[in-house]
Amino acid sequence: MTTPLADLPATPAPSAPRRAPGHWRRRLLWAALAVALTGLVLLGALGAVLRAALAPKPGEWAVDIGRAPFSLRASVPQLVWLGTTPWVGERLHGLRVATRLGPVTVGWVPAGAEGPQPVLTLHCEPCTLPLPAGAGQAALTLPAAQLALSRSITDTNGQHLQGSLLLGAVAANGARPVLSARWQAERRGAGWQVALRWQDAPVRDWLALVGPDLPELRSIQVDGTLALSAELTLPGRQLHIHPVLTGLAVQGLGTAQWAHLRAACGPTVQHDPRGWLARAVLAAEDQNFYEHPGYDLPALLHNWQGNLRAGAVHGGGSTLTQQLAKLMVAGGDRTLQRKLRELLYAVEMEQTLGKARILQLYLNLAPWGERADGPPAQRALCGAEAAAEHWFKLPARRLSPRQAVTLAAMLRNPQREANRWASEGSVDRNRLIWIAEQVRGVPIRTRRALAAQLTQERDLWLASAGGVGTAGVAEPSGAFLSAMVPVPERGKTVRLAVK
């Protein structure tokens, strides 16, 4: 009898073999390894593309990005081109990066929001801006700074840039002024030539920016405006500035009280402003004394540019009034802060004391080296009267033109010139000649005769020292008026003469 298929018992299906737990782990591990290898290949390819895209041309401005072993030498122009490209700039928006300047936040403003071109912004708060060597200090720390840049409308290769530069400050009264500049940049050689322009802004705001720690700013009134244009070469950081200072006035420093000040380190006398000593000092230290308002802006800029070229502070371009402010309050530090203090006091002194009193104070307070003996606290030679008595055994009013020029030549560096005088028999001979040629208000024949005699002395000394020969140098004639000048620390004398 046949049994129906439906009545037959179901045959159980064979069960799948069970996988060991370690098998799945191995498969996941291989999958992760494959993904990692793929990622490394992609990263390597991306790195190769970036290196090729950002590779600097020979001599081009370049910077290092990243850290070893993943560092990259990149062209700065290419970085700027990428940063101002919308598909890159949009993705950088909000990025915060730690830099040598300070924490920088990247921003992106789409085209049409503030102008026809998109704008990349770099906001640094606080921000430490490096200054060129020779500026008087290494860096300037600001509460905040922001750079905005975009390509010019007709530019597609990043060769022309433009934008704004905002510099924030904190004033002594708590105000937070912002100094705004417009700038344009053009590719020039390995980098850019940048032109900046700040419109008129209160001088007080500029002081809050570059001299926020000046104690005088808390109590004085400063009037006037400053406009500034500048040319900056990058990456060399060669800087040329062109300031326009209008209506500068200072009140509240109390310089009017110095009108009857008496020197503590030397006698105080009334010097003849038309005498040879006063004229020689002005020729040596401040030939525009009677024309400037306490500061000589062209001279300051000339010396500042020289310091930048030299990479160190060698000269400050200070007027006689600024030198008096240095003696009184500012001190001898070669810093930007000291120069600003000098400027403030000099401007007020011109208003409260006047030229005649400033000249008298300087002649009675200026340092002229040190005495070789006596207590250390009493060795300083202070004022022209003490210097004339020490070096020539004469009162200042009786100095000959040659002696007056000698004292004037010492003022630039009194101790160095005293040492030179002791070792060579004279202060700097070239400087003596130069000062004699610059003296104003005396007969031109007298000035030329003095310069000729000093030139003759120099050439004879060079010949005796084995230097330049004396061909064409005449012997001194008998028509000279002699003056006996002691040689310090040797007990000898040198016969000097003036026609």
Coordinates of C-alpha atoms in Angstrom, one line a residue:
M1 CA 0.0 0.0 0.0
T2 CA 1.4 3.3 -1.0
T3 CA 1.6 6.1 1.5
P4 CA 0.5 9.6 0.2
L5 CA 3.3 12.1 0.0
A6 CA 1.4 14.5 2.2
D7 CA 1.4 12.0 5.0
L8 CA 5.2 11.5 4.9
P9 CA 7.1 13.1 7.7
A10 CA 9.0 16.3 6.7
T11 CA 12.7 15.8 6.3
P12 CA 14.5 18.5 8.3
A13 CA 16.7 20.9 6.1
P14 CA 20.4 20.6 6.9
S15 CA 21.5 23.5 9.1
A16 CA 24.3 25.9 7.9
P17 CA 27.6 25.4 9.5
R18 CA 28.2 27.9 12.4
R19 CA 31.1 30.3 11.9
A20 CA 33.6 30.8 14.7
P21 CA 33.6 34.4 16.3
G22 CA 37.2 34.9 15.2
H23 CA 36.2 34.6 11.5
W24 CA 34.0 37.8 11.7
R25 CA 36.6 39.7 13.4
R26 CA 39.1 38.8 10.7
R27 CA 36.7 40.0 8.0
L28 CA 36.1 43.3 9.8
L29 CA 39.8 43.8 10.3
W30 CA 40.5 43.2 6.6
A31 CA 37.7 45.5 5.6
A32 CA 39.1 48.2 7.9
L33 CA 42.5 47.7 6.5
A34 CA 41.3 48.0 3.0
V35 CA 39.5 51.3 3.9
A36 CA 42.6 52.6 5.6
L37 CA 44.8 51.7 2.6
T38 CA 42.4 53.4 0.3
G39 CA 42.3 56.5 2.5
L40 CA 46.1 56.6 2.5
V41 CA 46.2 56.3 -1.2
L42 CA 43.7 59.1 -1.6
L43 CA 45.5 61.2 1.0
G44 CA 48.8 60.6 -0.8
A45 CA 47.2 61.5 -4.1
L46 CA 45.7 64.6 -2.6
G47 CA 49.1 65.5 -1.0
A48 CA 50.8 65.1 -4.4
V49 CA 48.2 67.3 -6.0
L50 CA 48.6 70.0 -3.3
R51 CA 52.3 69.9 -3.5
A52 CA 52.1 70.3 -7.3
A53 CA 49.5 73.0 -7.1
L54 CA 51.2 75.0 -4.3
A55 CA 54.9 74.4 -5.3
P56 CA 56.6 77.8 -5.3
K57 CA 58.4 78.9 -8.4
P58 CA 62.2 79.7 -8.2
G59 CA 62.6 82.7 -6.0
E60 CA 58.9 83.0 -5.1
W61 CA 57.7 83.9 -1.7
A62 CA 57.0 80.6 0.1
V63 CA 56.1 79.4 3.6
D64 CA 56.1 76.0 5.4
I65 CA 52.7 74.5 6.2
G66 CA 52.1 71.7 8.7
R67 CA 54.6 69.8 10.7
A68 CA 57.1 67.1 9.8
P69 CA 56.7 64.6 8.3
F70 CA 53.6 66.1 6.7
S71 CA 55.0 69.6 6.2
L72 CA 54.7 71.3 2.8
R73 CA 56.5 74.2 1.2
A74 CA 53.8 76.3 -0.3
S75 CA 53.8 79.4 -2.6
V76 CA 52.1 82.3 -0.8
P77 CA 50.6 83.7 -4.0
Q78 CA 49.0 80.3 -4.7
L79 CA 47.7 80.1 -1.1
V80 CA 46.1 83.5 -1.6
W81 CA 44.6 82.5 -4.9
L82 CA 43.1 79.3 -3.3
G83 CA 41.8 81.2 -0.3
T84 CA 40.0 83.8 -2.4
T85 CA 38.4 81.1 -4.5
P86 CA 34.7 80.6 -3.5
W87 CA 34.7 76.8 -3.3
V88 CA 37.7 77.0 -0.9
G89 CA 36.8 80.2 1.0
E90 CA 33.3 79.0 1.9
R91 CA 34.7 75.9 3.5
L92 CA 37.3 77.9 5.5
H93 CA 34.6 80.1 7.0
G94 CA 34.7 79.8 10.8
L95 CA 38.1 78.0 10.9
R96 CA 40.2 79.1 13.9
V97 CA 44.0 78.7 13.6
A98 CA 46.8 79.3 16.1
T99 CA 49.5 81.5 14.5
R100 CA 52.6 83.4 15.6
L101 CA 50.5 86.6 15.4
G102 CA 47.8 85.2 17.7
P103 CA 44.6 83.2 17.2
V104 CA 43.2 83.9 13.7
T105 CA 39.6 83.3 12.7
V106 CA 38.9 82.9 9.0
G107 CA 35.7 84.4 7.5
W108 CA 34.1 84.4 4.1
V109 CA 31.7 87.1 2.7
P110 CA 30.0 85.9 -0.5
A111 CA 29.9 88.1 -3.6
G112 CA 27.1 90.6 -3.5
A113 CA 27.0 90.8 0.3
E114 CA 29.4 93.8 0.6
G115 CA 30.5 94.2 -3.0
P116 CA 30.8 92.6 -6.4
Q117 CA 33.6 90.3 -5.2
P118 CA 33.7 87.7 -2.5
V119 CA 35.9 88.7 0.5
L120 CA 38.2 86.6 2.7
T121 CA 38.7 88.0 6.2
L122 CA 41.4 87.1 8.8
H123 CA 40.5 88.3 12.3
C124 CA 43.2 88.2 14.9
E125 CA 42.4 89.0 18.6
P126 CA 44.7 89.8 20.3
C127 CA 47.3 90.3 17.7
T128 CA 51.0 90.7 17.8
L129 CA 52.3 92.4 14.6
P130 CA 56.1 92.0 13.9
L131 CA 57.9 95.3 13.1
P132 CA 60.9 95.6 10.9
A133 CA 64.3 95.5 12.5
G134 CA 65.4 99.0 13.4
A135 CA 61.8 100.2 14.3
G136 CA 62.7 100.5 18.0
Q137 CA 60.8 97.4 19.1
A138 CA 60.3 93.9 17.8
A139 CA 56.5 93.9 17.7
L140 CA 53.3 95.8 18.3
T141 CA 50.6 94.1 20.3
L142 CA 47.0 95.1 19.5
P143 CA 43.7 94.2 21.1
A144 CA 42.4 93.2 17.6
A145 CA 43.3 93.4 13.9
Q146 CA 41.4 92.3 10.8
L147 CA 42.5 92.0 7.3
A148 CA 40.0 91.7 4.4
L149 CA 41.2 90.8 1.0
S150 CA 39.7 90.0 -2.4
R151 CA 40.8 89.8 -6.0
S152 CA 40.3 92.8 -8.3
I153 CA 37.2 92.5 -10.4
T154 CA 39.2 91.9 -13.6
D155 CA 41.7 89.6 -12.1
T156 CA 41.5 85.8 -12.2
N157 CA 45.0 84.8 -11.2
G158 CA 45.5 86.5 -7.9
Q159 CA 47.9 89.0 -9.3
H160 CA 46.0 92.1 -8.0
L161 CA 44.5 92.2 -4.5
Q162 CA 42.6 94.8 -2.6
G163 CA 40.9 95.2 0.7
S164 CA 40.9 96.8 4.1
L165 CA 43.0 96.7 7.3
L166 CA 41.4 97.4 10.7
L167 CA 43.5 98.0 13.7
G168 CA 41.8 98.2 17.1
A169 CA 43.1 100.0 20.1
V170 CA 42.1 100.7 23.7
A171 CA 42.4 104.4 24.8
A172 CA 43.2 105.5 28.3
N173 CA 39.6 106.7 28.8
G174 CA 38.2 103.2 27.9
A175 CA 37.3 104.1 24.3
R176 CA 38.0 101.6 21.6
P177 CA 39.1 103.4 18.5
V178 CA 39.5 101.6 15.2
L179 CA 41.9 102.9 12.6
S180 CA 40.9 101.8 9.1
A181 CA 43.1 101.6 6.0
R182 CA 42.4 100.7 2.4
W183 CA 45.1 98.8 0.6
Q184 CA 45.9 97.5 -2.8
A185 CA 48.6 95.0 -3.8
E186 CA 50.3 94.1 -7.0
R187 CA 52.5 91.1 -7.8
R188 CA 56.1 92.3 -8.0
G189 CA 58.8 89.7 -8.5
A190 CA 58.8 87.1 -5.7
G191 CA 56.0 88.8 -3.7
W192 CA 53.8 91.9 -3.6
Q193 CA 54.1 95.6 -3.6
V194 CA 51.4 96.9 -1.2
A195 CA 50.1 100.4 -1.0
L196 CA 48.1 101.4 2.2
R197 CA 46.3 104.6 3.0
W198 CA 44.8 105.7 6.3
Q199 CA 42.6 108.8 6.3
D200 CA 42.8 111.6 8.9
A201 CA 42.3 110.2 12.4
P202 CA 42.9 111.9 15.8
V203 CA 46.5 111.7 17.0
R204 CA 45.2 110.5 20.3
D205 CA 43.8 107.4 18.6
W206 CA 47.2 106.7 17.0
L207 CA 48.9 107.1 20.4
A208 CA 46.4 104.6 21.9
L209 CA 47.4 102.2 19.1
V210 CA 51.2 102.4 19.2
G211 CA 51.8 103.6 22.8
P212 CA 49.0 102.3 25.0
D213 CA 51.2 102.1 28.0
L214 CA 52.3 105.7 28.0
P215 CA 51.4 107.0 31.5
E216 CA 50.9 110.6 30.2
L217 CA 47.9 109.6 28.1
R218 CA 45.7 109.3 31.2
S219 CA 46.0 113.0 32.1
I220 CA 46.9 115.1 29.0
Q221 CA 45.0 116.6 26.2
V222 CA 46.3 115.8 22.7
D223 CA 44.9 117.6 19.7
G224 CA 45.6 117.2 16.0
T225 CA 45.1 114.6 13.2
L226 CA 47.4 112.2 11.4
A227 CA 46.9 110.8 7.9
L228 CA 49.3 108.1 6.7
S229 CA 50.2 106.4 3.5
A230 CA 52.7 103.6 3.2
E231 CA 54.4 101.3 0.7
L232 CA 55.3 97.8 1.9
T233 CA 57.3 95.2 0.0
L234 CA 56.5 91.6 0.8
P235 CA 58.1 89.3 1.8
G236 CA 61.1 91.6 2.5
R237 CA 59.0 93.9 4.8
Q238 CA 60.6 97.0 3.4
L239 CA 58.5 99.9 4.6
H240 CA 58.2 103.5 3.5
I241 CA 55.8 105.7 5.3
H242 CA 54.5 109.2 4.5
P243 CA 52.7 110.9 7.4
V244 CA 50.8 114.1 7.3
L245 CA 50.5 115.6 10.8
T246 CA 48.1 118.5 11.3
G247 CA 47.5 120.8 14.3
L248 CA 49.4 118.8 16.9
A249 CA 49.1 120.3 20.3
V250 CA 49.7 119.0 23.8
Q251 CA 48.5 120.3 27.2
G252 CA 48.8 119.0 30.8
L253 CA 52.5 117.8 31.0
G254 CA 53.5 120.7 33.3
T255 CA 56.5 121.8 31.2
A256 CA 55.8 125.5 32.0
Q257 CA 57.3 124.9 35.5
W258 CA 60.7 124.2 33.8
A259 CA 61.1 127.9 32.8
H260 CA 63.4 128.7 35.8
L261 CA 65.0 125.3 36.3
R262 CA 68.6 125.2 37.5
A263 CA 71.0 122.5 36.7
A264 CA 72.0 120.3 39.7
C265 CA 75.2 119.0 38.1
G266 CA 76.8 122.2 36.9
P267 CA 76.6 126.0 36.9
T268 CA 73.6 127.7 35.4
V269 CA 74.5 130.8 33.3
Q270 CA 72.9 132.9 30.6
H271 CA 74.5 132.0 27.3
D272 CA 74.6 134.4 24.3
P273 CA 72.2 132.8 21.7
R274 CA 74.2 134.7 19.0
G275 CA 77.6 133.5 20.2
W276 CA 79.8 130.9 18.6
L277 CA 79.0 128.2 21.1
A278 CA 75.2 128.4 20.7
R279 CA 75.5 128.6 16.9
A280 CA 77.9 125.7 16.8
V281 CA 75.6 123.6 19.0
L282 CA 72.6 124.3 16.7
A283 CA 74.7 123.5 13.6
A284 CA 75.7 120.1 15.2
E285 CA 72.4 119.1 16.7
D286 CA 69.5 120.9 15.1
Q287 CA 69.9 123.2 12.1
N288 CA 66.2 123.8 11.8
F289 CA 65.7 124.7 15.5
Y290 CA 64.0 128.0 14.8
E291 CA 61.7 126.6 12.0
H292 CA 60.2 123.4 13.5
P293 CA 57.4 123.1 16.1
G294 CA 59.5 120.8 18.4
Y295 CA 59.8 117.9 16.0
D296 CA 61.3 117.7 12.5
L297 CA 59.2 115.2 10.6
P298 CA 61.5 114.9 7.5
A299 CA 64.5 114.3 9.8
L300 CA 62.6 111.7 11.8
L301 CA 61.6 109.8 8.7
H302 CA 65.1 110.0 7.2
N303 CA 66.7 108.5 10.3
W304 CA 63.9 105.9 10.7
Q305 CA 64.4 104.7 7.2
G306 CA 68.1 104.6 7.8
N307 CA 67.5 102.5 10.9
L308 CA 65.3 100.1 8.9
R309 CA 68.0 99.7 6.2
A310 CA 70.6 99.0 8.9
G311 CA 68.4 96.7 10.9
A312 CA 69.2 98.5 14.1
V313 CA 68.6 101.9 15.8
H314 CA 71.6 104.1 15.1
G315 CA 69.9 107.6 15.0
G316 CA 66.6 109.1 16.0
G317 CA 66.4 112.4 14.2
S318 CA 65.6 114.2 17.5
T319 CA 65.4 117.9 17.6
L320 CA 67.2 120.0 20.3
T321 CA 63.8 120.2 22.0
Q322 CA 63.3 116.5 21.9
Q323 CA 66.8 116.0 23.3
L324 CA 65.9 118.3 26.2
A325 CA 62.8 116.2 26.8
K326 CA 65.0 113.1 26.8
L327 CA 67.3 114.7 29.4
M328 CA 64.3 115.7 31.6
V329 CA 61.9 112.8 31.5
A330 CA 62.2 110.3 28.7
G331 CA 65.5 108.6 29.4
G332 CA 67.9 107.0 27.0
D333 CA 66.2 103.8 26.0
R334 CA 66.1 103.4 22.2
T335 CA 62.4 102.4 22.0
L336 CA 59.3 103.6 20.3
Q337 CA 57.7 104.4 23.6
R338 CA 60.6 106.8 24.5
K339 CA 60.4 108.5 21.2
L340 CA 56.7 109.1 21.7
R341 CA 57.2 110.6 25.1
E342 CA 60.0 112.8 23.7
L343 CA 57.5 114.0 21.0
L344 CA 54.7 114.9 23.5
Y345 CA 57.0 116.8 25.9
A346 CA 58.8 118.6 23.0
V347 CA 55.5 119.8 21.5
E348 CA 54.3 121.2 24.8
M349 CA 57.7 122.8 25.6
E350 CA 57.6 124.7 22.4
Q351 CA 54.2 126.1 23.4
T352 CA 55.0 126.8 27.1
L353 CA 58.7 127.8 27.1
G354 CA 59.6 129.1 23.6
K355 CA 62.8 128.8 21.6
A356 CA 65.0 131.1 23.7
R357 CA 64.3 129.3 27.0
I358 CA 64.6 125.9 25.4
L359 CA 68.1 126.7 24.0
Q360 CA 69.2 128.1 27.4
L361 CA 68.0 125.0 29.2
Y362 CA 69.7 122.7 26.8
L363 CA 73.0 124.5 27.0
N364 CA 72.9 124.3 30.8
L365 CA 71.8 120.7 31.1
A366 CA 73.4 118.9 28.1
P367 CA 76.0 116.2 29.1
W368 CA 79.6 116.7 28.1
G369 CA 81.3 113.6 29.4
E370 CA 82.9 112.9 32.8
R371 CA 85.7 114.1 34.9
A372 CA 88.5 111.6 35.4
D373 CA 88.6 112.1 39.2
G374 CA 86.3 112.8 42.1
P375 CA 83.4 110.8 43.6
P376 CA 81.4 108.9 40.9
A377 CA 78.3 110.9 41.6
Q378 CA 80.1 114.2 40.9
R379 CA 82.1 113.2 37.8
A380 CA 79.4 114.1 35.3
L381 CA 80.0 117.3 33.2
C382 CA 76.7 119.0 32.9
G383 CA 76.2 122.1 30.8
A384 CA 78.4 124.2 28.6
E385 CA 79.9 126.3 31.4
A386 CA 81.2 123.2 33.2
A387 CA 82.5 121.7 29.9
A388 CA 84.3 124.9 28.9
E389 CA 85.9 125.2 32.4
H390 CA 87.0 121.5 32.3
W391 CA 88.3 121.2 28.8
F392 CA 89.6 124.7 28.1
K393 CA 89.9 126.4 31.6
L394 CA 87.7 129.2 30.3
P395 CA 84.2 130.4 30.8
A396 CA 81.9 129.5 27.9
R397 CA 81.5 133.1 26.8
R398 CA 85.3 133.3 26.1
L399 CA 85.6 130.2 23.9
S400 CA 87.2 130.7 20.5
P401 CA 85.3 129.5 17.4
R402 CA 87.6 126.5 17.2
Q403 CA 86.9 125.6 20.9
A404 CA 83.2 126.2 20.5
V405 CA 83.1 123.8 17.5
T406 CA 85.0 121.2 19.5
L407 CA 82.5 121.2 22.3
A408 CA 79.6 121.0 19.8
A409 CA 81.2 118.0 18.1
M410 CA 81.3 116.2 21.5
L411 CA 77.6 116.3 22.0
R412 CA 76.8 113.3 19.8
N413 CA 78.7 110.9 22.1
P414 CA 80.6 112.8 24.8
Q415 CA 82.5 109.9 26.4
R416 CA 83.5 108.4 23.1
E417 CA 84.8 111.8 21.8
A418 CA 86.6 112.4 25.1
N419 CA 88.4 109.0 24.6
R420 CA 89.2 109.9 21.0
W421 CA 90.6 113.2 22.1
A422 CA 92.8 111.5 24.7
S423 CA 94.2 109.0 22.2
E424 CA 94.3 111.0 18.9
G425 CA 94.7 114.6 20.1
S426 CA 91.3 115.7 18.8
V427 CA 87.6 114.8 18.7
D428 CA 86.3 113.5 15.4
R429 CA 88.1 115.7 12.8
N430 CA 85.6 115.1 10.0
R431 CA 82.7 116.1 12.2
L432 CA 84.6 119.2 13.3
I433 CA 84.9 120.2 9.6
W434 CA 81.3 119.5 8.9
I435 CA 80.0 121.5 11.9
A436 CA 82.2 124.5 10.9
E437 CA 80.7 124.4 7.4
Q438 CA 77.2 124.4 8.8
V439 CA 77.4 127.2 11.4
R440 CA 74.8 129.9 10.5
G441 CA 74.8 133.6 11.4
V442 CA 78.5 134.3 11.1
P443 CA 80.5 135.9 8.3
I444 CA 81.0 133.4 5.5
R445 CA 84.7 134.2 5.3
T446 CA 85.1 133.3 9.0
R447 CA 83.3 130.0 8.5
R448 CA 85.3 129.1 5.5
A449 CA 88.6 130.0 7.2
L450 CA 87.7 127.8 10.1
A451 CA 86.7 124.9 7.9
A452 CA 89.9 125.2 5.9
Q453 CA 92.1 125.2 9.0
L454 CA 90.3 122.1 10.4
T455 CA 90.7 120.4 7.0
Q456 CA 94.4 121.2 7.1
E457 CA 94.8 119.9 10.6
R458 CA 93.0 116.6 9.6
D459 CA 95.2 116.1 6.5
L460 CA 98.4 116.7 8.5
W461 CA 97.3 114.3 11.2
L462 CA 96.5 111.7 8.6
A463 CA 99.9 112.1 7.0
S464 CA 101.7 111.8 10.4
A465 CA 99.6 108.7 11.2
G466 CA 100.6 107.0 7.9
G467 CA 97.2 107.7 6.3
V468 CA 96.4 109.9 3.3
G469 CA 99.3 111.9 1.9
T470 CA 99.6 115.7 2.1
A471 CA 99.9 116.5 -1.6
G472 CA 98.4 119.8 -2.2
V473 CA 98.1 120.7 1.5
A474 CA 99.8 124.0 2.4
E475 CA 101.6 124.5 5.6
P476 CA 99.8 126.7 8.1
S477 CA 100.5 130.4 7.6
G478 CA 101.4 132.9 10.3
A479 CA 98.0 134.7 9.9
F480 CA 96.2 132.3 12.3
L481 CA 95.1 133.1 15.8
S482 CA 96.2 130.3 18.1
A483 CA 94.4 128.6 20.9
M484 CA 96.0 126.2 23.2
V485 CA 93.8 123.1 23.7
P486 CA 94.8 120.5 26.4
V487 CA 94.9 116.9 25.5
P488 CA 93.0 114.9 28.2
E489 CA 94.9 112.4 30.4
R490 CA 98.2 113.1 28.7
G491 CA 99.2 116.5 30.0
K492 CA 100.3 117.6 26.5
T493 CA 99.0 120.5 24.3
V494 CA 98.1 120.8 20.7
R495 CA 98.4 124.1 19.0
L496 CA 95.2 124.8 17.1
A497 CA 94.5 127.9 15.0
V498 CA 91.7 130.0 13.6
K499 CA 92.0 132.7 11.0

